[in-house]
Coordinates of C-alpha atoms and ligand atoms in Angstrom, one line a residue:
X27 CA 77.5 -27.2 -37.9
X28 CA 80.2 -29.1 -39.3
X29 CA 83.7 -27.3 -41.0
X30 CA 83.1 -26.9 -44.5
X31 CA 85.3 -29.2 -45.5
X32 CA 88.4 -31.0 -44.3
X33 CA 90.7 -31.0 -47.4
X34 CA 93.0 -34.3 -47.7
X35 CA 93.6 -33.3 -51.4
X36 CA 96.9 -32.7 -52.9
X37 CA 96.2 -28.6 -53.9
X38 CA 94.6 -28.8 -49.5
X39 CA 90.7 -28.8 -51.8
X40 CA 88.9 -32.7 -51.2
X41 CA 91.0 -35.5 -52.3
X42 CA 88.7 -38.1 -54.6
X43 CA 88.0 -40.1 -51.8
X44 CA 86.3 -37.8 -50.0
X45 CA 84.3 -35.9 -52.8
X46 CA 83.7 -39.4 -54.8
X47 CA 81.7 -42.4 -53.9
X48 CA 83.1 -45.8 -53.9
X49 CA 81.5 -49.1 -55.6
X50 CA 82.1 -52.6 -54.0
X51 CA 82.4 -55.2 -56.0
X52 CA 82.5 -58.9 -54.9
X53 CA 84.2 -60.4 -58.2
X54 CA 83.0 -63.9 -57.3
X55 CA 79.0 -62.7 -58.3
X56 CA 79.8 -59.8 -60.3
X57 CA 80.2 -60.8 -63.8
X58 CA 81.4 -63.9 -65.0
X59 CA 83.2 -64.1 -68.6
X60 CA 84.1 -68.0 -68.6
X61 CA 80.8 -69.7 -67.8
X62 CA 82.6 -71.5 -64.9
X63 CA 79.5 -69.8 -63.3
X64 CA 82.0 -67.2 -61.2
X65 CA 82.8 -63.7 -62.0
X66 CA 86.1 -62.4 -62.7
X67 CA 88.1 -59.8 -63.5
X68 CA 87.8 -59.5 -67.3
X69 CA 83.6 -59.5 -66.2
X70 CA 84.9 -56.5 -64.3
X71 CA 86.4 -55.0 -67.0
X72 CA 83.3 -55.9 -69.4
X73 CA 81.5 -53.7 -66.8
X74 CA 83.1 -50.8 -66.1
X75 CA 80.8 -49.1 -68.6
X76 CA 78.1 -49.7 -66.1
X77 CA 80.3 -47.9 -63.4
X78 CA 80.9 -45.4 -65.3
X79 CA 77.5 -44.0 -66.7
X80 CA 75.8 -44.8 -62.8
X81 CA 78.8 -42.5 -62.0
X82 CA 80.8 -43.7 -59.2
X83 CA 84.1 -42.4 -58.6
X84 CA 85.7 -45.9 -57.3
X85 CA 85.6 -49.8 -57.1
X86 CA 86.8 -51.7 -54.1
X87 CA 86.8 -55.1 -55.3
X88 CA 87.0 -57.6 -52.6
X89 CA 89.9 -59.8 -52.7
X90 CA 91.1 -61.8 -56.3
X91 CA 94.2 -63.4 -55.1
X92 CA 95.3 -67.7 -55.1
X93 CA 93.2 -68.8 -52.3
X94 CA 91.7 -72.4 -51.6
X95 CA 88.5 -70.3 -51.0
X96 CA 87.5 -71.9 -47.5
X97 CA 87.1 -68.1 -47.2
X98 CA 86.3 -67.3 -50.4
X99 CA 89.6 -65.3 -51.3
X100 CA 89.7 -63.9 -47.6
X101 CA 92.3 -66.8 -47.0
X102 CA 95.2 -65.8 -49.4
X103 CA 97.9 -68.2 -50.7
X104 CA 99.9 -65.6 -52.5
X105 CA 99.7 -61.6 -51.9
X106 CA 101.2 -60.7 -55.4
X107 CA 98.9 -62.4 -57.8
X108 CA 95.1 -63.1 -59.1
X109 CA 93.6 -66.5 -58.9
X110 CA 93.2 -68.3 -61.4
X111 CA 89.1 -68.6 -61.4
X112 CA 89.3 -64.7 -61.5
X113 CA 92.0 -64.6 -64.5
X114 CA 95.5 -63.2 -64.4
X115 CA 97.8 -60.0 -63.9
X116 CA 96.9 -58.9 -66.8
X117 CA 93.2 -59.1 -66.3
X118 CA 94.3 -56.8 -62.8
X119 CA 96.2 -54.3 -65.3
X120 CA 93.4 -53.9 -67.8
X121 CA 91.1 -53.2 -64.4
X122 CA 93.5 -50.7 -63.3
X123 CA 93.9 -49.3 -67.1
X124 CA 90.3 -49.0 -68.2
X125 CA 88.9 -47.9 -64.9
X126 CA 91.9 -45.0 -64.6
X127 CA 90.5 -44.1 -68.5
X128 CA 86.8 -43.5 -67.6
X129 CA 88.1 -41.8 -64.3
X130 CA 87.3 -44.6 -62.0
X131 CA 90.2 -45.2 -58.8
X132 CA 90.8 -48.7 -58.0
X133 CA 90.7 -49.8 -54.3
X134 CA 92.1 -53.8 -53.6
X135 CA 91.6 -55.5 -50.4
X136 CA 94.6 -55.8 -48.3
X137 CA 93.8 -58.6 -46.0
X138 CA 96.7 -58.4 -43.4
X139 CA 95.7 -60.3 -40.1
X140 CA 95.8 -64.1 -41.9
X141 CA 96.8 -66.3 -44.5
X142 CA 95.4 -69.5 -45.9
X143 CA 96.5 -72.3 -44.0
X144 CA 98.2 -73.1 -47.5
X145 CA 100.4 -70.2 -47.8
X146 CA 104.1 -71.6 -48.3
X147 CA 104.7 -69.2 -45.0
X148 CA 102.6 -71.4 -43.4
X149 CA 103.7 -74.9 -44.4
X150 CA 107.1 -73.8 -43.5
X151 CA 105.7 -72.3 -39.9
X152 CA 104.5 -75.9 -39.5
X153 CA 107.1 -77.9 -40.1
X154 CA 109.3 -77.7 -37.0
X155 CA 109.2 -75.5 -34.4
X156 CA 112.7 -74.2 -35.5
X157 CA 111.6 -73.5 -38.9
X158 CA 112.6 -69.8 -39.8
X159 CA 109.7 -69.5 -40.3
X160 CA 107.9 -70.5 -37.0
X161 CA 107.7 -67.1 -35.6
X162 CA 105.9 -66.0 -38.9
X163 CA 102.5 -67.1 -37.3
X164 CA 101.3 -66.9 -33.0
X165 CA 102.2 -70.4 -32.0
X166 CA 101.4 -71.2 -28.0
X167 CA 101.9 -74.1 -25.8
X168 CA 98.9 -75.8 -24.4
X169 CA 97.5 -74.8 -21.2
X170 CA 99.1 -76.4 -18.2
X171 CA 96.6 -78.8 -18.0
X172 CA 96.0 -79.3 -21.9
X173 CA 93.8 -77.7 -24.3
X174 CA 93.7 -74.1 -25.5
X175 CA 96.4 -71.6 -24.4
X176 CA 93.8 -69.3 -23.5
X177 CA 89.6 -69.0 -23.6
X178 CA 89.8 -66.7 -27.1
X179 CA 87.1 -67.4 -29.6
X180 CA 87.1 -67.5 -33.2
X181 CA 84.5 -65.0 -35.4
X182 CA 83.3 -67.9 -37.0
X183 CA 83.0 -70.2 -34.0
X184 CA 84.8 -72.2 -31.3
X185 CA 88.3 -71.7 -29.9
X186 CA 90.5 -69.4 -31.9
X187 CA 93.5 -72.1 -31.3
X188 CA 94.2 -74.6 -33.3
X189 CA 96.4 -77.7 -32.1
X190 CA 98.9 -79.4 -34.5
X191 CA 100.2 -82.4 -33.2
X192 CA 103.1 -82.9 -35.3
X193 CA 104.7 -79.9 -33.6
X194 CA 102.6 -80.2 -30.0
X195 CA 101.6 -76.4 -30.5
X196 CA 98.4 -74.5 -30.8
X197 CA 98.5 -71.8 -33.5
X198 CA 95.9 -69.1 -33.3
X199 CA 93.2 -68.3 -35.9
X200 CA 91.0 -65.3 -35.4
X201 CA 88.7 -66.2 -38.0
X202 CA 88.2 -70.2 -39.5
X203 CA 91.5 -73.0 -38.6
X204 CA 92.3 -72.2 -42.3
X205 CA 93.2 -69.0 -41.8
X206 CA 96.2 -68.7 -39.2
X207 CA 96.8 -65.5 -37.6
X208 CA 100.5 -63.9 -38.9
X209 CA 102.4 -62.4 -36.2
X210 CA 102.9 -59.1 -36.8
X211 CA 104.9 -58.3 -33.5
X212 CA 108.0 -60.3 -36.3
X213 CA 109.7 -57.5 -37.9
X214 CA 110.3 -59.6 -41.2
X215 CA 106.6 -60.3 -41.1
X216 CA 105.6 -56.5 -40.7
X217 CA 108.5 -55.9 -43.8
X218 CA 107.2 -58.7 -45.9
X219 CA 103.6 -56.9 -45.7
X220 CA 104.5 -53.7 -45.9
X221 CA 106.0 -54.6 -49.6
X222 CA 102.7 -56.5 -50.0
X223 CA 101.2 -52.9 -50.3
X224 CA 103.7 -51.4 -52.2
X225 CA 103.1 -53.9 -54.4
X226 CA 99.6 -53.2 -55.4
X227 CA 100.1 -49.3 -55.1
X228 CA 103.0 -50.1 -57.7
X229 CA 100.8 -51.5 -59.8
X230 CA 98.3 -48.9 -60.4
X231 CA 96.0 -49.5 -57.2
X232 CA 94.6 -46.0 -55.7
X233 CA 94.2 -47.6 -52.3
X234 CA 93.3 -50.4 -49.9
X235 CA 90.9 -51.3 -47.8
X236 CA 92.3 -53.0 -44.7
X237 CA 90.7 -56.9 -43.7
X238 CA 90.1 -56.9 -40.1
X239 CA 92.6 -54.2 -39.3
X240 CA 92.3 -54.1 -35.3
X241 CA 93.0 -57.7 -35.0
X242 CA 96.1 -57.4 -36.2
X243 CA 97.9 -56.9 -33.0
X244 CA 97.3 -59.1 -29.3
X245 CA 97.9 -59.1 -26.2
X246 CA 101.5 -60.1 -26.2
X247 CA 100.8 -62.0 -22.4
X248 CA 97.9 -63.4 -24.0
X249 CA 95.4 -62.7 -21.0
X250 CA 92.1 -64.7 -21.2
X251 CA 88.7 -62.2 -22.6
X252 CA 86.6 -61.4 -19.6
X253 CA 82.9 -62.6 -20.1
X254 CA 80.3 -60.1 -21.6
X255 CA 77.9 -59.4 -19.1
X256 CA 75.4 -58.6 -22.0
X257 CA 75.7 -61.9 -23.7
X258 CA 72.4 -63.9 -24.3
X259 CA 73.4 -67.7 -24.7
X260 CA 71.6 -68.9 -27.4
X261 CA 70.6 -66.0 -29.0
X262 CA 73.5 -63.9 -29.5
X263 CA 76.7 -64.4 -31.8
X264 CA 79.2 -67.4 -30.0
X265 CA 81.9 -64.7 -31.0
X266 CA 80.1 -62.1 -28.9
X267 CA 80.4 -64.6 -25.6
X268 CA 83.4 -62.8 -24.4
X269 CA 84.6 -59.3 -24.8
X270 CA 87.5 -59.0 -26.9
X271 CA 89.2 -56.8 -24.8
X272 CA 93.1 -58.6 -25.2
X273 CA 92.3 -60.2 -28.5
X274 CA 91.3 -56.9 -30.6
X275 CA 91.4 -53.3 -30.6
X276 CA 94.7 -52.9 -29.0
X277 CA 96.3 -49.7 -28.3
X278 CA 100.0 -50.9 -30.0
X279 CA 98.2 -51.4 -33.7
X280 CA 97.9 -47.9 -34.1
X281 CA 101.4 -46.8 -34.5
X282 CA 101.5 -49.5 -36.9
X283 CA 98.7 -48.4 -38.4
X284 CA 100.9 -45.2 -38.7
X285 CA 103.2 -47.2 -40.4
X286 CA 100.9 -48.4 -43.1
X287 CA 99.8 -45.0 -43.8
X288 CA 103.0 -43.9 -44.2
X289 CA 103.9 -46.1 -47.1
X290 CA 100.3 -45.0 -48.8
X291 CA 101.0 -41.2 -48.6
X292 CA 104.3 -41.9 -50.2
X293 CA 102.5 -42.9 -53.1
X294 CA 100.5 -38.9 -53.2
X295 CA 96.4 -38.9 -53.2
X296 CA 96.1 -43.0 -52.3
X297 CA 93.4 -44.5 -50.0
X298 CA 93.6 -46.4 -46.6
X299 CA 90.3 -47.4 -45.3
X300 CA 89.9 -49.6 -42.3
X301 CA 87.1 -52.5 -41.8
X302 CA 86.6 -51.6 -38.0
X303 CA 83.3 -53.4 -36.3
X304 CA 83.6 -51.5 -32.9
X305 CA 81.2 -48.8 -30.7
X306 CA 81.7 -45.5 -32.8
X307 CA 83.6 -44.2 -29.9
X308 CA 86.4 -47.0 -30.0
X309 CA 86.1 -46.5 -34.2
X310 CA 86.8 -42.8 -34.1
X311 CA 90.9 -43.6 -32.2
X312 CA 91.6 -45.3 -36.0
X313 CA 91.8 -42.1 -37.2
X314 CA 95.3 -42.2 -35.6
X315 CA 97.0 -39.1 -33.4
X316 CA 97.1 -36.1 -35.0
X317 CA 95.3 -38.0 -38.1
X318 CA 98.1 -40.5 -39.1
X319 CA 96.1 -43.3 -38.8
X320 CA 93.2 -44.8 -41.5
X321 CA 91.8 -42.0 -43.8
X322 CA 88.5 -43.2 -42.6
X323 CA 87.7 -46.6 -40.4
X324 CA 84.3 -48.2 -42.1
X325 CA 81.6 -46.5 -40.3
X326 CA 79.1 -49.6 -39.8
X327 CA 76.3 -47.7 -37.9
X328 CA 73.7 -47.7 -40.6
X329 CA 74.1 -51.4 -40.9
X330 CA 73.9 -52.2 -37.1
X331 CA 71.1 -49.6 -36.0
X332 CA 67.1 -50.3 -35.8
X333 CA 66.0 -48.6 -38.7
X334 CA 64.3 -45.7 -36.7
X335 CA 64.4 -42.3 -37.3
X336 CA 65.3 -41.0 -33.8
X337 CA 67.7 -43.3 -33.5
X338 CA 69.4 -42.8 -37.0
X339 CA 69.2 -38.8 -36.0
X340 CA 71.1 -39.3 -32.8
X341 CA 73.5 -41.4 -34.2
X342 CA 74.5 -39.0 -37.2
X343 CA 74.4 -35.9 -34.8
X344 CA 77.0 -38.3 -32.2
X345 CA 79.2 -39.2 -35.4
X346 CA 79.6 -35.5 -36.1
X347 CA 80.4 -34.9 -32.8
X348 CA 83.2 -37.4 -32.0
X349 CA 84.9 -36.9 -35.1
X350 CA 88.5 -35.4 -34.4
X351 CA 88.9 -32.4 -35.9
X352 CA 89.9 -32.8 -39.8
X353 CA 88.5 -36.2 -39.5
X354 CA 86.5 -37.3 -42.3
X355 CA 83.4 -39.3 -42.3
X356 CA 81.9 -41.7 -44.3
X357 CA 78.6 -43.8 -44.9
X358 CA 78.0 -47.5 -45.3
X359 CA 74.7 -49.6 -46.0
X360 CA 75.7 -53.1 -47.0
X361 CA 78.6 -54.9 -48.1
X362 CA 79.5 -58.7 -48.5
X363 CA 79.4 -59.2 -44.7
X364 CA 75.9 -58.4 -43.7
X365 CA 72.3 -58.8 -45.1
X366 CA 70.9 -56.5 -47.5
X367 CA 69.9 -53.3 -46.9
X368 CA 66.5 -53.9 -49.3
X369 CA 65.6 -56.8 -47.0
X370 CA 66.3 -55.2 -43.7
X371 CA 64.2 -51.9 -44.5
X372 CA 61.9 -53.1 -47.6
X373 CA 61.9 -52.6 -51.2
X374 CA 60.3 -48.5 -50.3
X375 CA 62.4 -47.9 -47.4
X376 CA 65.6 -49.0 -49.8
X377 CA 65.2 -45.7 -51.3
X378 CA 65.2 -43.6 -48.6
X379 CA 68.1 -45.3 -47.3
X380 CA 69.7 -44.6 -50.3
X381 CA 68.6 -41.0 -50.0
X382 CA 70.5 -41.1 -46.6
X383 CA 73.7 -42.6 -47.3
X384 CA 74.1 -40.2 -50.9
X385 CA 73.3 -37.0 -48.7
X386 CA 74.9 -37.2 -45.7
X387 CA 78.3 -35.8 -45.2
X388 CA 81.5 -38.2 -45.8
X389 CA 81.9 -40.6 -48.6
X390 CA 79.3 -43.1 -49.3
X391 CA 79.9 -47.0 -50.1
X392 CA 77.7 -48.9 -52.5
X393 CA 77.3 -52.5 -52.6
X394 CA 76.7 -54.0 -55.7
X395 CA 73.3 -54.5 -56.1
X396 CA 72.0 -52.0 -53.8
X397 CA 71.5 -49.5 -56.5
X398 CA 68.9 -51.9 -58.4
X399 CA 67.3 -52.8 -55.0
X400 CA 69.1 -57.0 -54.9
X401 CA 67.3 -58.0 -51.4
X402 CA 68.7 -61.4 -49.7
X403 CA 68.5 -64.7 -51.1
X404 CA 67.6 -67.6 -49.4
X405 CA 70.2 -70.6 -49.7
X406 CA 69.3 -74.1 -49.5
X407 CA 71.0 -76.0 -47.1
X408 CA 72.7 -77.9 -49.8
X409 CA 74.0 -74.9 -51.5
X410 CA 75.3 -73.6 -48.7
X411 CA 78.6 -72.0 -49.7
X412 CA 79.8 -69.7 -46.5
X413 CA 82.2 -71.3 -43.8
X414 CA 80.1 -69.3 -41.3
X415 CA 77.0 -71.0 -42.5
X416 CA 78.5 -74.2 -42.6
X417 CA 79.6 -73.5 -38.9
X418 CA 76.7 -72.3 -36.7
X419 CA 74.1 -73.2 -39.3
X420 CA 70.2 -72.4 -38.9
X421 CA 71.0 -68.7 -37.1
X422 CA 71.1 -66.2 -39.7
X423 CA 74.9 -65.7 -39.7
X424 CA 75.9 -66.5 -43.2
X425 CA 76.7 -64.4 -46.1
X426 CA 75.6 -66.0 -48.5
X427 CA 72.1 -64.5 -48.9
X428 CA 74.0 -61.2 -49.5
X429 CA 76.8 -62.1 -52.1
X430 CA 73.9 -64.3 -55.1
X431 CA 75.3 -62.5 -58.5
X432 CA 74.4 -59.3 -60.0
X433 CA 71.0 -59.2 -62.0
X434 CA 72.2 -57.5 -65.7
X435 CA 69.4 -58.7 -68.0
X436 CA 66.7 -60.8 -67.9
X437 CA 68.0 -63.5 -70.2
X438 CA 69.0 -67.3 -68.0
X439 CA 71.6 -66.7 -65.8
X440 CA 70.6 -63.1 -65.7
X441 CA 73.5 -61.7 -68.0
X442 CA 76.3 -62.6 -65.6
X443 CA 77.1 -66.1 -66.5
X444 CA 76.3 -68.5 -69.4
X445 CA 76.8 -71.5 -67.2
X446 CA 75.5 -72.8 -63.5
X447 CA 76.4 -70.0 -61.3
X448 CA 78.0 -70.4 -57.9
X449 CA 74.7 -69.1 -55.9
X450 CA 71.1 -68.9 -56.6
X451 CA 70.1 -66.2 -58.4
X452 CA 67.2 -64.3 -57.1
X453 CA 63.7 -65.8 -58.2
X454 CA 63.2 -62.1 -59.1
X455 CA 65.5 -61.1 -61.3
X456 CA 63.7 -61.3 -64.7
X457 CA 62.4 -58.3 -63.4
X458 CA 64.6 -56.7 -60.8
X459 CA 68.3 -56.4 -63.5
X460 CA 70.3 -53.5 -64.5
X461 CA 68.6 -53.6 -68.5
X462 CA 64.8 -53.3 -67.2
X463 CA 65.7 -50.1 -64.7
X464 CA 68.2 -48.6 -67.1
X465 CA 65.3 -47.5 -68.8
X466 CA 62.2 -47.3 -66.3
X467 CA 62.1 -43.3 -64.5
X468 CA 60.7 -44.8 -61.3
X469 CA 63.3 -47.5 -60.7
X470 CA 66.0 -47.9 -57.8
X471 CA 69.0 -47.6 -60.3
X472 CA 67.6 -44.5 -61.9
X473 CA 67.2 -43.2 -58.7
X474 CA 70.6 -44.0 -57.9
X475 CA 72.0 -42.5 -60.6
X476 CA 69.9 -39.0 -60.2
X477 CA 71.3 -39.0 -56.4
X478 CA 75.2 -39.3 -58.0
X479 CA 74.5 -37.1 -60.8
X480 CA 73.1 -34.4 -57.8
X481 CA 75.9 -35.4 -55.5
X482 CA 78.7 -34.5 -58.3
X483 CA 76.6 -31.2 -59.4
X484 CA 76.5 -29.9 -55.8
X485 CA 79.5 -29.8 -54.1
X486 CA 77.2 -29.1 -51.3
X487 CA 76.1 -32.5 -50.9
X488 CA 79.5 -34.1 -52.0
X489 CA 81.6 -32.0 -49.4
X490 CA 79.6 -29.2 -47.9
X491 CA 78.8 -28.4 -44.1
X492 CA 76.1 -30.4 -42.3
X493 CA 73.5 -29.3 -39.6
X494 CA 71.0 -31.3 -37.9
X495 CA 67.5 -30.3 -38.2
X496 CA 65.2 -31.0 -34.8
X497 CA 61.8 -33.2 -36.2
X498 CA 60.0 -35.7 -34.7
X499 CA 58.1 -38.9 -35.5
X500 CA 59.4 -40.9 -38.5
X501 CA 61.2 -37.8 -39.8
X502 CA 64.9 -37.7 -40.1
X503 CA 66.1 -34.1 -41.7
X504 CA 69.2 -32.2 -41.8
X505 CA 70.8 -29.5 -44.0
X506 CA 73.9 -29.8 -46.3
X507 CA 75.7 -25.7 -47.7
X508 CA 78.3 -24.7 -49.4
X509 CA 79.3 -21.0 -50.8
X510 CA 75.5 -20.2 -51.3
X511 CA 73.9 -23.4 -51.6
X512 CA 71.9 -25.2 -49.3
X513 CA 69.9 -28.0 -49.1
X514 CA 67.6 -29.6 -47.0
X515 CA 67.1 -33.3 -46.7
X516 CA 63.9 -34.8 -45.2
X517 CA 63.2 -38.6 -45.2
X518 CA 60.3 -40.3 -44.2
X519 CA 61.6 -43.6 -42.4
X520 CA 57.8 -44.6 -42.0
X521 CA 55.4 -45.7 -44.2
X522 CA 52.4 -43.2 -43.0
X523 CA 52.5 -39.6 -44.6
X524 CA 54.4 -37.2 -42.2
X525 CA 55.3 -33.7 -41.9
X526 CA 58.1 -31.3 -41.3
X527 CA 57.7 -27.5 -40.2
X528 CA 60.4 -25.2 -42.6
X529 CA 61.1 -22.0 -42.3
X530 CA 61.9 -21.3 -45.6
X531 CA 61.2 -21.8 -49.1
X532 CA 62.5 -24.2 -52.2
X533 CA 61.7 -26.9 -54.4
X534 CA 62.0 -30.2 -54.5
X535 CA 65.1 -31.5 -56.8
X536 CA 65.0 -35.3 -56.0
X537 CA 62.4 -37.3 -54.4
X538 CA 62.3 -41.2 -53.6
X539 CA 58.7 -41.2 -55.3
X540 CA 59.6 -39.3 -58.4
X541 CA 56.2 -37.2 -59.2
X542 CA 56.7 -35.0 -56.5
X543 CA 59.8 -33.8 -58.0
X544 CA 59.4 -30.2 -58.9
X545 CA 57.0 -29.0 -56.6
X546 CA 58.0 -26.1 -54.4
X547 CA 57.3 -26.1 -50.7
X548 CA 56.8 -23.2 -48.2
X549 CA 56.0 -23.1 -44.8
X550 CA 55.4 -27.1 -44.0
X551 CA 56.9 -30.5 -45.8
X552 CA 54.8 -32.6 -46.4
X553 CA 55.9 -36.4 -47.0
X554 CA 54.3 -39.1 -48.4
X555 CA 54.9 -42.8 -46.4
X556 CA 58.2 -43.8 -47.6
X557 CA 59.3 -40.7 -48.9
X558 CA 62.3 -38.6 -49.2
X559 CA 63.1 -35.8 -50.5
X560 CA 66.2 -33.4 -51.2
X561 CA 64.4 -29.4 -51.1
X562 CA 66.9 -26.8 -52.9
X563 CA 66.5 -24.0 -50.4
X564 CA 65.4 -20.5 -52.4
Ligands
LIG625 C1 86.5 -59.4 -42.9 C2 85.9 -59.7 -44.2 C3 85.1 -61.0 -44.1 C4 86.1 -62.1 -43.8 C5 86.9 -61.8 -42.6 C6 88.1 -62.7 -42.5 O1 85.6 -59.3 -41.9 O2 85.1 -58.7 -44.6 O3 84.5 -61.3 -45.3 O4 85.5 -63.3 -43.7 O5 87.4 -60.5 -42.6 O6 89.1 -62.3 -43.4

């Protein structure tokens, strides 16, 4: 059994991050008010309403800034303004206004690791090698014998250097040459960016989530990655070939780490959430000594798992237990990086999986489109928009599939743009939109909105103790209290009926397959394939 709660709040009760759920947006595919067929802010704005009555509590929108977009907006040209194809300021200012008026925080990306190869830093870096601002970026000689100073990869393929002749150095790039790694071991540089996110707390943001955060710091000797035994040439990630043991996940980054959280708390009840991809026991040291690091470091397990109910048990009950004490958790099924949860599990298995992530304990993340069941969407080679794609095409890697635009109506271009948007939409989504579930019972969005409507009722779901329950088979079921309420939740992760042995009695408040809402249960649970349910305990 978990403590009740670990109270980050101001009056020591849950701060809104941890009783409230947060809503990603990706403003490229959300809503597009223009017709240059890419959303925007002001489409943001436009759909707040729609945030509002599903009844999320925040909206991390993934980064809006002047960008050449090799990265789409992940390569930043300028940290203290909005891109032009996403509008202006004061687009940002009316986000920040009309969210903060229906109750909604607002969380920006903070993308600290890189800039674009166009940033003015950068084109100063590369101008001599006694520019002032050479040491602004990790410049290296070449090897003794020419070539890379060292054998570290890049994320999205090849060596991580980059040579540039005019100055005879390599500079290093974690992710694509466009996006140069800043050198945060420069004072000025860690100044410069500290400001960067005083900046956007100034200006009304609740929080940040943090690009990439353990990259941040290397190895200052710049040691070469040792092979990874478990690599399988061919059919593994490039990236994964070596183990990033001197290139990532450094012990130094988390006293700066400490430092970034320091300038959030000076702000009161603000947000810092890490993007970690590590093992959950390398994840849980973000949470900083003594709880000065992130808030809460992405917890990626129910993306990278087999969709398996022993396995997703062990994993939650191994999360609980390597959480440092006052640590908070938190839940994540999709996001911009990584293929949709509806095509990983199914369209059925969607909505157990969203049973899961609304019910277990820690703050859950919502991609858009999750909650009206988007699934993947194939790209054609010649619409191929994602660097990653473009790179190490054919393999399944890019992001495209995950990031088409948001289905609102069934009308062309689906109610987010009146002109040719950026990605396909979904052949699907005459059907599958926001106006056609608002107003079906058995749909994925009404079923989204009954789990947040529960979750904010019961603050034994929101922020309430967990316990494991032992079951077996498909059957994945643990119990969520608080004062005197408890609930149990029991999900059937297989598409055959199951059952669960209960001591107890209660009735069934919310179920994935809606007419089985109601019934009381005694004694046994029995599931139907594909079914959850969340049991009131009498
Ligand atoms: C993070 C982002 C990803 C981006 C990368 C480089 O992983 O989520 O979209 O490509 O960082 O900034």
């Amino acid at each position: 059994m978990t403590e009740a709660l670990e109270g980050g709040g101001a009056d020591g009760g849950p701060a809104w991050w941890q009783r409230g759920v947060i809503y990603q947006v990706y403003p490229r595919s959300f809503q597009d008010t223009d017709g240059d067929g890419v959303g925007d802010l002001a489409g943001i704005v436009q759909r707040l309403d729609h945030l509002h009555w599903l009844g999320v509590d925040a909206v991390w929108i993934s980064p809006f800034y002047p960008s050449p977009m090799d990265d789409f907006g992940y390569d930043v040209t300028n940290h203290r303004a909005v891109d032009r194809v996403y509008g202006s300021m004061v687009d940002f200012d009316r986000i920040v206004e009309q969210a903060h008026a229906r109750g909604i925080r607002v969380i920006v990306d903070y993308i600290p690791n890189h800039t674009s190869h166009r940033h003015p830093w950068f084109s100063e870096a590369r101008a001599s090698r006694h520019n002032r601002r050479r040491d602004w970026y990790v410049w290296r000689d070449p090897a003794p014998g020419g070539g890379p100073p060292n054998n570290w990869l890049s994320a999205f393929g090849g060596s991580a250097w980059e040579l540039d002749p005019p100055t005879g150095q390599y500079y290093l790039h974690t992710f694509l040459r466009e996006q140069p790694d800043l050198n945060w071991r420069n004072p000025a540089v860690e100044q410069e960016m500290l400001d960067v996110l005083r900046f956007w707390l100034d200006r009304g943001a609740d929080g940040v989530r943090v690009d990439a955060i353990q990259v941040v710091l290397k190895d200052e000797h710049f040691r070469d990655n040792p092979p990874n035994p478990d690599y399988g040439e061919g059919v593994d990630d490039p990236y994964d070939a070596l183990l990033r043991e001197h290139s990532a996940d450094r012990p130094e980054v988390h006293a700066l780490i400490e430092r970034m959280r320091h300038v959030v708390e000076s702000y009161g009840e603000r947000v810092l959430i890490g993007e970690i991809y590590n093992e959950v026991e390398r994840m849980m040291a973000y949470y900083g000594r003594d709880g000065r690091g992130v808030h809460f470091p992405y917890n990626f397990q129910l993306i990278k798992l087999p969709w398996d109910a022993r396995t997703l048990d062990a994993a939650v009950r191994r999360y609980e237990e390597l959480l440092p004490p006052g640590a908070w958790p938190n839940w994540v099924l999709g996001n911009h990086d990584r293929h949709r949860i509806a095509s990983r599990v199914g369209a059925a298995q969607a909505r157990v999986a969203a049973m899961l992530l609304f019910t277990l304990r820690g703050t859950p993340t919502l991609y858009y489109g999750d909650e009206i069941g988007m699934h993947d969407v194939p790209v054609p080679p010649d619409r191929v928009q994602d660097p990653w794609e473009k790179n190490l095409p054919g393999r399944g890697l890019g992001r495209d599939p995950e990031r088409t635009p948001m289905q609102w109506t069934a009308e062309p271009g689906a109610g987010f743009t009146s002109g040719e948007p950026w990605l396909p939409l979904a052949d699907d989504f005459r059907a599958v939109n926001v106006a056609a579930q608002r107003v079906d019972p058995g749909s994925m969005l009404t079923l989204h909105r009954a789990l947040l409507d529960l979750r904010r009722r019961e603050p034994a779901l929101a922020v309430g103790q967990w316990a494991p329950v032992d079951a077996a088979g498909d059957v994945l079921a643990y119990l969520r209290s608080h004062g005197g309420a408890r609930f149990l939740v029991a999900l059937n992760l297989g598409g055959d009926p199951a059952s669960l042995a209960f001591d107890g009695a209660g009735e069934v408040v919310l179920s994935t397959i809606p007419e089985t809402e109601g019934g009381q249960v005694e004694g046994t649970i029995d599931l139907r394939g594909d079914e959850g349910v969340i049991i009131r305990i009498a």
